[in-house]
Structures are given as structure tokens and as C-alpha cells.
Tab-separated table of C-alpha atoms in Angstrom:
chain	number	residue	atom	x	y	z
A	1	UNK	CA	24.540	345.675	-124.737
A	2	UNK	CA	22.540	346.960	-121.754
A	3	UNK	CA	20.044	344.106	-121.812
A	4	UNK	CA	20.045	341.996	-118.643
A	5	UNK	CA	20.647	338.288	-119.143
A	6	UNK	CA	19.800	335.448	-116.802
A	7	UNK	CA	23.114	333.953	-115.649
A	8	UNK	CA	21.499	330.607	-114.858
A	9	UNK	CA	19.915	330.091	-118.265
A	10	UNK	CA	21.229	328.869	-121.623
A	11	UNK	CA	19.385	330.549	-124.503
A	12	UNK	CA	17.281	328.562	-126.963
A	13	UNK	CA	18.061	325.066	-125.677
A	14	UNK	CA	14.474	324.268	-124.662
A	15	UNK	CA	15.529	323.537	-121.088
A	16	UNK	CA	14.710	325.309	-117.812
A	17	UNK	CA	18.371	325.439	-116.811
A	18	UNK	CA	17.928	327.371	-113.567
A	19	UNK	CA	14.807	325.449	-112.520
A	20	UNK	CA	12.658	328.523	-111.958
A	21	UNK	CA	9.738	327.233	-114.019
A	22	UNK	CA	10.494	329.283	-117.138
A	23	UNK	CA	12.203	327.756	-120.164
A	24	UNK	CA	14.841	329.809	-122.026
A	25	UNK	CA	14.201	332.993	-120.001
A	26	UNK	CA	17.591	334.352	-121.000
A	27	UNK	CA	16.564	337.996	-121.549
A	28	UNK	CA	13.453	337.806	-119.388
A	29	UNK	CA	9.987	336.389	-120.036
A	30	UNK	CA	6.623	337.051	-121.673
A	31	UNK	CA	4.000	336.371	-119.007
A	32	UNK	CA	1.155	337.345	-121.332
A	33	UNK	CA	1.803	334.513	-123.776
A	34	UNK	CA	3.906	332.265	-121.510
A	35	UNK	CA	6.984	332.153	-123.702
A	36	UNK	CA	10.603	333.272	-123.614
A	37	UNK	CA	10.239	336.063	-126.202
A	38	UNK	CA	9.647	339.354	-124.364
A	39	UNK	CA	10.432	341.508	-127.418
A	40	UNK	CA	8.114	344.471	-127.824
A	41	UNK	CA	6.462	344.318	-131.297
A	42	UNK	CA	6.951	347.525	-133.244
A	43	UNK	CA	5.167	346.424	-136.442
A	44	UNK	CA	2.337	348.939	-136.878
A	45	UNK	CA	0.292	346.309	-138.702
A	46	UNK	CA	-0.110	344.632	-135.294
A	47	UNK	CA	-1.925	347.626	-133.851
A	48	UNK	CA	-5.337	346.845	-132.408
A	49	UNK	CA	-7.587	349.448	-130.816
A	50	UNK	CA	-5.974	350.491	-127.558
A	51	UNK	CA	-2.618	348.915	-128.331
A	52	UNK	CA	0.683	350.744	-128.349
A	53	UNK	CA	3.321	348.852	-130.370
A	54	UNK	CA	6.903	349.818	-129.647
A	55	UNK	CA	6.118	351.563	-126.365
A	56	UNK	CA	8.197	349.246	-124.211
A	57	UNK	CA	11.194	349.632	-126.500
A	58	UNK	CA	10.817	353.425	-126.523
A	59	UNK	CA	10.624	353.635	-122.719
A	60	UNK	CA	13.524	351.208	-122.227
A	61	UNK	CA	15.638	353.242	-124.645
A	62	UNK	CA	14.903	356.463	-122.805
A	63	UNK	CA	15.959	354.787	-119.571
A	64	UNK	CA	19.026	352.885	-120.665
A	65	UNK	CA	20.019	352.941	-124.320
A	66	UNK	CA	23.757	352.521	-124.809
A	67	UNK	CA	25.535	355.853	-125.349
A	68	UNK	CA	28.703	357.059	-127.040
A	69	UNK	CA	28.261	354.749	-130.009
A	70	UNK	CA	27.486	357.277	-132.787
A	71	UNK	CA	23.896	356.032	-133.122
A	72	UNK	CA	22.357	359.398	-132.216
A	73	UNK	CA	20.448	357.901	-129.269
A	74	UNK	CA	21.368	357.595	-125.608
A	75	UNK	CA	19.619	356.677	-122.381
A	76	UNK	CA	19.649	358.701	-119.178
A	77	UNK	CA	21.483	355.825	-117.441
A	78	UNK	CA	23.934	354.335	-119.924
A	79	UNK	CA	25.287	351.643	-117.590
A	80	UNK	CA	21.991	350.180	-116.387
A	81	UNK	CA	20.775	346.659	-117.121
A	82	UNK	CA	17.298	346.263	-118.607
A	83	UNK	CA	15.351	343.110	-117.724
A	84	UNK	CA	12.612	342.485	-120.293
A	85	UNK	CA	9.426	341.328	-118.572
A	86	UNK	CA	6.285	341.446	-120.670
A	87	UNK	CA	2.825	341.332	-119.122
A	88	UNK	CA	0.697	342.917	-121.867
A	89	UNK	CA	0.241	342.961	-125.611
A	90	UNK	CA	-0.440	345.346	-128.468
A	91	UNK	CA	-4.127	344.462	-128.069
A	92	UNK	CA	-3.948	346.303	-124.698
A	93	UNK	CA	-4.658	343.042	-122.864
A	94	UNK	CA	-3.022	343.147	-119.446
A	95	UNK	CA	-4.054	340.647	-116.767
A	96	UNK	CA	-3.455	341.047	-113.050
A	97	UNK	CA	-2.026	337.518	-112.978
A	98	UNK	CA	0.600	338.358	-115.619
A	99	UNK	CA	1.526	341.572	-113.795
A	100	UNK	CA	1.927	339.693	-110.506
A	101	UNK	CA	4.094	337.044	-112.168
A	102	UNK	CA	6.324	339.679	-113.751
A	103	UNK	CA	6.768	341.518	-110.444
A	104	UNK	CA	7.591	338.264	-108.655
A	105	UNK	CA	10.150	337.375	-111.336
A	106	UNK	CA	11.763	340.810	-111.073
A	107	UNK	CA	12.059	340.470	-107.296
A	108	UNK	CA	13.490	336.958	-107.504
A	109	UNK	CA	16.062	337.945	-110.135
A	110	UNK	CA	17.330	340.982	-108.241
A	111	UNK	CA	15.744	343.892	-110.087
A	112	UNK	CA	16.153	347.220	-108.286
A	113	UNK	CA	13.379	349.145	-110.037
A	114	UNK	CA	10.332	348.294	-112.124
A	115	UNK	CA	8.945	350.616	-114.788
A	116	UNK	CA	5.162	350.391	-115.175
A	117	UNK	CA	3.900	352.420	-118.123
A	118	UNK	CA	0.299	351.277	-117.860
A	119	UNK	CA	-2.765	352.127	-115.859
A	120	UNK	CA	-6.453	351.629	-115.250
A	121	UNK	CA	-9.231	353.163	-113.203
A	122	UNK	CA	-11.681	351.324	-110.983
A	123	UNK	CA	-11.268	349.343	-107.792
A	124	UNK	CA	-7.836	348.459	-106.488
A	125	UNK	CA	-6.631	344.876	-106.861
A	126	UNK	CA	-5.641	342.984	-103.715
A	127	UNK	CA	-3.410	340.734	-105.835
A	128	UNK	CA	-1.624	343.710	-107.354
A	129	UNK	CA	-1.269	345.348	-103.949
A	130	UNK	CA	0.231	342.175	-102.476
A	131	UNK	CA	2.756	342.005	-105.322
A	132	UNK	CA	3.777	345.625	-104.868
A	133	UNK	CA	3.993	345.139	-101.118
A	134	UNK	CA	6.340	342.191	-101.691
A	135	UNK	CA	8.441	344.411	-103.963
A	136	UNK	CA	8.527	347.044	-101.222
A	137	UNK	CA	9.721	344.481	-98.685
A	138	UNK	CA	12.465	343.456	-101.113
A	139	UNK	CA	13.591	347.059	-101.647
A	140	UNK	CA	12.389	347.216	-105.252
A	141	UNK	CA	11.133	350.596	-106.493
A	142	UNK	CA	7.971	350.608	-108.610
A	143	UNK	CA	7.767	353.601	-110.955
A	144	UNK	CA	4.219	353.978	-112.266
A	145	UNK	CA	2.666	356.228	-114.884
A	146	UNK	CA	0.106	358.618	-113.394
A	147	UNK	CA	-2.035	358.144	-116.513
A	148	UNK	CA	-2.871	359.875	-119.772
A	149	UNK	CA	-6.473	360.996	-119.238
A	150	UNK	CA	-5.879	364.594	-118.034
A	151	UNK	CA	-7.717	363.704	-114.833
A	152	UNK	CA	-7.131	364.261	-111.132
A	153	UNK	CA	-5.911	361.053	-109.513
A	154	UNK	CA	-6.843	362.438	-106.103
A	155	UNK	CA	-10.508	362.022	-107.060
A	156	UNK	CA	-10.356	359.254	-109.704
A	157	UNK	CA	-7.675	356.772	-108.729
A	158	UNK	CA	-5.478	355.336	-111.458
A	159	UNK	CA	-3.781	352.026	-110.689
A	160	UNK	CA	-1.101	350.855	-110.085
A	161	UNK	CA	0.115	354.434	-109.490
A	162	UNK	CA	-2.668	354.859	-106.939
A	163	UNK	CA	-0.902	352.554	-104.501
A	164	UNK	CA	1.445	355.435	-103.688
A	165	UNK	CA	-1.321	356.614	-101.348
A	166	UNK	CA	-3.651	354.708	-99.018
A	167	UNK	CA	-6.494	352.807	-100.724
A	168	UNK	CA	-9.084	350.275	-99.640
A	169	UNK	CA	-6.434	347.625	-100.418
A	170	UNK	CA	-4.061	348.956	-97.769
A	171	UNK	CA	-1.717	351.726	-96.624
A	172	UNK	CA	0.401	353.735	-99.055
A	173	UNK	CA	3.378	351.797	-100.379
A	174	UNK	CA	6.567	353.902	-100.166
A	175	UNK	CA	8.198	352.102	-103.104
A	176	UNK	CA	5.437	353.164	-105.507
A	177	UNK	CA	6.201	356.474	-107.219
A	178	UNK	CA	3.475	358.001	-109.389
A	179	UNK	CA	4.884	360.039	-112.296
A	180	UNK	CA	3.065	362.713	-114.295
A	181	UNK	CA	4.247	363.987	-117.671
A	182	UNK	CA	5.535	367.496	-118.399
A	183	UNK	CA	6.614	369.186	-121.607
A	184	UNK	CA	10.107	370.397	-122.447
A	185	UNK	CA	9.135	373.805	-121.004
A	186	UNK	CA	8.118	372.293	-117.656
A	187	UNK	CA	4.376	372.685	-118.121
A	188	UNK	CA	2.038	369.772	-117.509
A	189	UNK	CA	1.555	367.755	-120.677
A	190	UNK	CA	-2.024	368.251	-121.866
A	191	UNK	CA	-2.814	364.534	-121.582
A	192	UNK	CA	-1.168	363.848	-118.229
A	193	UNK	CA	-3.020	362.922	-115.084
A	194	UNK	CA	-2.149	364.909	-111.957
A	195	UNK	CA	-2.831	364.947	-108.234
A	196	UNK	CA	-1.449	367.038	-105.384
A	197	UNK	CA	-1.445	364.020	-103.075
A	198	UNK	CA	-1.433	360.979	-105.335
A	199	UNK	CA	1.255	362.023	-107.839
A	200	UNK	CA	4.798	362.407	-106.467
A	201	UNK	CA	6.904	363.666	-109.373
A	202	UNK	CA	6.683	364.772	-113.007
A	203	UNK	CA	9.130	364.258	-115.839
């Protein structure tokens, strides 16, 4: 019930009703495979090295699962709307082009915050930076995982979280929030990346 739906689109009619270039994007879109099925596969038989089936569903549920329905599960924000935009797959494939398309779609459809539970090390991407800068200009928050390598992001930058501080791609973007992981006792999770400057909060 908390899934966002595209008010300009009719589901499953094979027509781009709202003329945005995406056919049947009723619940969102899969920019990895260029189709209208953004569902996160949870079938463990689909697991390929580096993949993480079900992760998107798990994160979305933590954020906004419907509450007070006797299911035993609730999100931290029970009245939110969740727009399903898929840029990667269970094979861990995640292109910069797909990420940029998803961010652009979110901006154009009025998203207020983007969850980004992915990361990589290496050089920053000018394309990614431009997309996040456009999100910043539109007032869209970008919540990024600090990373799961137990490393210091101040010395080894993890992107896209690294855009919360200045990089060779440009100044720090105030809409990018880098999030580390802590345990239920408040201690840093053993796997979580950290950084006194480059990580803003932990949860």
C-alpha cells in the first residue's frame, strides 16, 4: 500500500501514457534491463558472486513497510511512498548510466529522498556527480551507504557517499549524506566503513 504509483501511467497496456519515454512505468522502472518491472528478485537461486538478492526489498521495508496490519513488520515511516527505481542486478552489475537515469527519473517524478545502498572505490564519476548535483538543485536528498569494507573513507573514498565531501569532481554536495552502520548497542558494526570527515551519521 505504500508503493508509489505514476499518476500519468496506465499499468500493463504497452503504452507510454505520460510520454516520458518509459512504457508502463506504473510503479517505477528498471534502468538496468530497460523494462517496467523494478521488482527486487529474492530467489536465492539467482545469486551470482557479488549479488545481493532481496536487498532492495529489505531496505524499502525498513524505511516504509505498512504498519498496524498484524503482519509483524513495520517501517520507520509508515506513511511514506516508495518509488521503485532499479539500476543494478543480483549479478552486482551497476552502470553509471543506469544510476544517472534513475536519479533523473526520481527528480522528474518528485521524489524527496533517494536511498543508495551501493558503493565502489576508485575515481569519482563526473556523470554521477552531475546527477547528484542536479538532485541537490531540486532539493532531493541522497542517502548513501558509507560502505561495508571496514575502511576509512577519509583515506579511501567510497562513492557515491564520497560526494558528501569535496572530491576532484567538485565541491561537497550538501544533499549527499554518508551513513555508517552501528549495532543495536551503538557500536560500529564490524563491517562498516567510517570517516570523521566523510561520514555524517550512523544508524
